[in-house]
PDB file of C-alpha atoms in Angstrom:
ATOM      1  CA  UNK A   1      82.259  60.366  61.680  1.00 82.00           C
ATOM      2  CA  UNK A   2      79.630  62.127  59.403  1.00 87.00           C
ATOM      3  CA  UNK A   3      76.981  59.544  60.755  1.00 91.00           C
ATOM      4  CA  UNK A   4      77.936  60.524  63.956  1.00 87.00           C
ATOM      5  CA  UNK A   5      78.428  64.046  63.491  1.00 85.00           C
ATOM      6  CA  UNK A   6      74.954  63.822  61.852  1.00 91.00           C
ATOM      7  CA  UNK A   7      72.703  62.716  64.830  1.00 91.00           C
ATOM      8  CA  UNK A   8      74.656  64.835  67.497  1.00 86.00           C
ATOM      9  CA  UNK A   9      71.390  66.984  67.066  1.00 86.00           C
ATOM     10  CA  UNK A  10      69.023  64.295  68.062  1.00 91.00           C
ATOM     11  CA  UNK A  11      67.338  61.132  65.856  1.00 95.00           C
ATOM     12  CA  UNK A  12      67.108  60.875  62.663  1.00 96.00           C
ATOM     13  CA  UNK A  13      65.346  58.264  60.385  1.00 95.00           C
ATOM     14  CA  UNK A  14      67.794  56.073  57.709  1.00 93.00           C
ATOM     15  CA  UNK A  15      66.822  57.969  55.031  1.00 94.00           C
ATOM     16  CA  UNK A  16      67.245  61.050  56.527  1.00 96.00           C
ATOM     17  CA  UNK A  17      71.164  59.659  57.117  1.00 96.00           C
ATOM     18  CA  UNK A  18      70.904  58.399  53.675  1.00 96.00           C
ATOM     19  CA  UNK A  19      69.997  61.614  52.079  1.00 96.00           C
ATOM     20  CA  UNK A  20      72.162  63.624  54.121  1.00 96.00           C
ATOM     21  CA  UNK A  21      75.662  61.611  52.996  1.00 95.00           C
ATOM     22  CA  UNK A  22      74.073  60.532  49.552  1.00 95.00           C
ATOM     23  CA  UNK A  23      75.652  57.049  49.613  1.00 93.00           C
ATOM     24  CA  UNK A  24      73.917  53.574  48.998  1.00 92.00           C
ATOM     25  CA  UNK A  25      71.630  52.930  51.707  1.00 92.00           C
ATOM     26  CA  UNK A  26      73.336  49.351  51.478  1.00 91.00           C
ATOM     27  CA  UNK A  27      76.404  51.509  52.384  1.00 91.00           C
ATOM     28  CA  UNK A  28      74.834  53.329  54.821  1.00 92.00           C
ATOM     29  CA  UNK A  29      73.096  50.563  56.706  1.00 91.00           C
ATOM     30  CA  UNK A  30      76.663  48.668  57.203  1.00 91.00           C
ATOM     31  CA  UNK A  31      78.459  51.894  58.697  1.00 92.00           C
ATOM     32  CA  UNK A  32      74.916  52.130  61.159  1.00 93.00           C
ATOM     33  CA  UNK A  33      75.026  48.355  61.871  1.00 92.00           C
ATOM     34  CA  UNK A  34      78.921  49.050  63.008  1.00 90.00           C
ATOM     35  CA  UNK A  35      77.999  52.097  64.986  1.00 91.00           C
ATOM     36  CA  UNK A  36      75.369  49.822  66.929  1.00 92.00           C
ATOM     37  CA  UNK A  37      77.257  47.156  67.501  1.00 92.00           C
ATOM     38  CA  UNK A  38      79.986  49.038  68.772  1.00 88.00           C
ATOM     39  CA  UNK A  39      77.368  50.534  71.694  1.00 88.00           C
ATOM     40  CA  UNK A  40      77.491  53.953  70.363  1.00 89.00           C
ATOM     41  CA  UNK A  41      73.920  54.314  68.358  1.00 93.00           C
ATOM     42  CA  UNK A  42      70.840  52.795  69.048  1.00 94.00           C
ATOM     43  CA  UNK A  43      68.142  52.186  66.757  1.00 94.00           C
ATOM     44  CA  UNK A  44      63.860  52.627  67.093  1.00 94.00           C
ATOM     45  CA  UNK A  45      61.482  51.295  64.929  1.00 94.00           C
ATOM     46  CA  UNK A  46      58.337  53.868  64.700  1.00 92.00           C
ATOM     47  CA  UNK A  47      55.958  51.995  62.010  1.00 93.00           C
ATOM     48  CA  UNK A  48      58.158  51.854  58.365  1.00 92.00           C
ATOM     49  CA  UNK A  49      60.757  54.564  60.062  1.00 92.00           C
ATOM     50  CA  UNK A  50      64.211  53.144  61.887  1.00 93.00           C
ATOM     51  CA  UNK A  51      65.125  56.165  64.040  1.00 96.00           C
ATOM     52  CA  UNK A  52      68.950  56.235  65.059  1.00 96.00           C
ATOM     53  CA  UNK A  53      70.304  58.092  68.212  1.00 94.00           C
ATOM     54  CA  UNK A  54      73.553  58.620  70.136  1.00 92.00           C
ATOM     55  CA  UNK A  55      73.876  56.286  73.266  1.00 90.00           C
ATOM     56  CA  UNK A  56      77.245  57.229  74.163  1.00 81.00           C
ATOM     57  CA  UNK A  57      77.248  60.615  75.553  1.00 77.00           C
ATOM     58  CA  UNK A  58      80.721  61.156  74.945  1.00 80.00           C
ATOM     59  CA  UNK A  59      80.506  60.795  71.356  1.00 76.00           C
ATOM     60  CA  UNK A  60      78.341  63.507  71.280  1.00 75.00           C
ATOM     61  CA  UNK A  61      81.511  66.032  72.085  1.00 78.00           C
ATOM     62  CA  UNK A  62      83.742  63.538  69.599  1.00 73.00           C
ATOM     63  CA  UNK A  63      82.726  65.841  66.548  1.00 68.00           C
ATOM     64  CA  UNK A  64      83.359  69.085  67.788  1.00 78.00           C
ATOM     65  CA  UNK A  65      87.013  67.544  69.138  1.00 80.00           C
ATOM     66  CA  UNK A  66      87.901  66.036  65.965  1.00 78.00           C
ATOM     67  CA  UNK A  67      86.844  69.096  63.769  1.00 82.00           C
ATOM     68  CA  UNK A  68      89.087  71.452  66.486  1.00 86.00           C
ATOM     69  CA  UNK A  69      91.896  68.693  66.076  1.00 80.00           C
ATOM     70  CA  UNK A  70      91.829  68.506  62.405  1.00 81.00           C
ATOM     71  CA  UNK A  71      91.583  72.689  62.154  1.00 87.00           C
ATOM     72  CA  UNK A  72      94.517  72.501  64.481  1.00 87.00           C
ATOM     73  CA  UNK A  73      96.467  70.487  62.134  1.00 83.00           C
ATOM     74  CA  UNK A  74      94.894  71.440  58.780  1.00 82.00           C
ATOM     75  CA  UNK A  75      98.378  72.357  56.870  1.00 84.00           C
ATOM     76  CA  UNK A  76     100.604  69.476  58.182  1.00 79.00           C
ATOM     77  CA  UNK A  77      97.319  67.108  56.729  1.00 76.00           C
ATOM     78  CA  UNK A  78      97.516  68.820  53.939  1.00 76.00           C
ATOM     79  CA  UNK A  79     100.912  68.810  53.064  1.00 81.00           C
ATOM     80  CA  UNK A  80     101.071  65.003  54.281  1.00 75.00           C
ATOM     81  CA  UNK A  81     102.606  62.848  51.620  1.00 72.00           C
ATOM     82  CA  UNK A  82     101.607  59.891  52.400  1.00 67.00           C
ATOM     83  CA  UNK A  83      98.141  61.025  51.737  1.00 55.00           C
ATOM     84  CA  UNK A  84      98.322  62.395  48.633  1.00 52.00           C
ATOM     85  CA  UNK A  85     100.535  59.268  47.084  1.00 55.00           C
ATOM     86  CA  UNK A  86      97.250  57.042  48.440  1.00 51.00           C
ATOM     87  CA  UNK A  87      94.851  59.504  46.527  1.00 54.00           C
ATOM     88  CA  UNK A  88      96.861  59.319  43.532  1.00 59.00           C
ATOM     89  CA  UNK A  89      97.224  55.707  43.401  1.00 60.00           C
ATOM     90  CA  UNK A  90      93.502  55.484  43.993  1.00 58.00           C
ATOM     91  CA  UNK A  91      92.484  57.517  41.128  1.00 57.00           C
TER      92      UNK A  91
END
């Protein structure tokens, strides 16, 4: 979703997306090769640069939907148990 979320404002290069989440480009180049197989982002090579863009364009309203759901349902996600037993059991 951040990847996503990220290039709803037009193409950006992989280190831009790199920078931006500041994961392991090794991370970040597996979530992008997902993304492009599924048919939602398509990637340009301009010289060294790989630019990424949106194909889909009804992912590009998928961000704004799932922020509006999530703020919609903020306290119950919050309050979820199930949740917080996961994060504790991770940590």
């Amino acid at each position: 979703m951040q990847i996503l979320q990220f290039l709803h404002d037009g193409p950006k290069t992989a280190g831009e997306i790199v920078r931006h989440l500041g994961r392991p480009q090794a991370s970040v180049a597996a979530h992008v090769a997902c993304l492009r197989f599924c048919g939602y982002v398509e990637a340009r090579r301009d010289g060294r640069n790989v630019w990424y863009e949106l194909i889909d364009p009804e992912l590009r309203q998928l961000p704004t939907l799932g922020e509006r759901h999530l703020q919609r349902n903020a306290a119950r996600i919050r309050a979820c148990q199930v949740i917080t037993a996961e994060r504790r059991a991770s940590d």
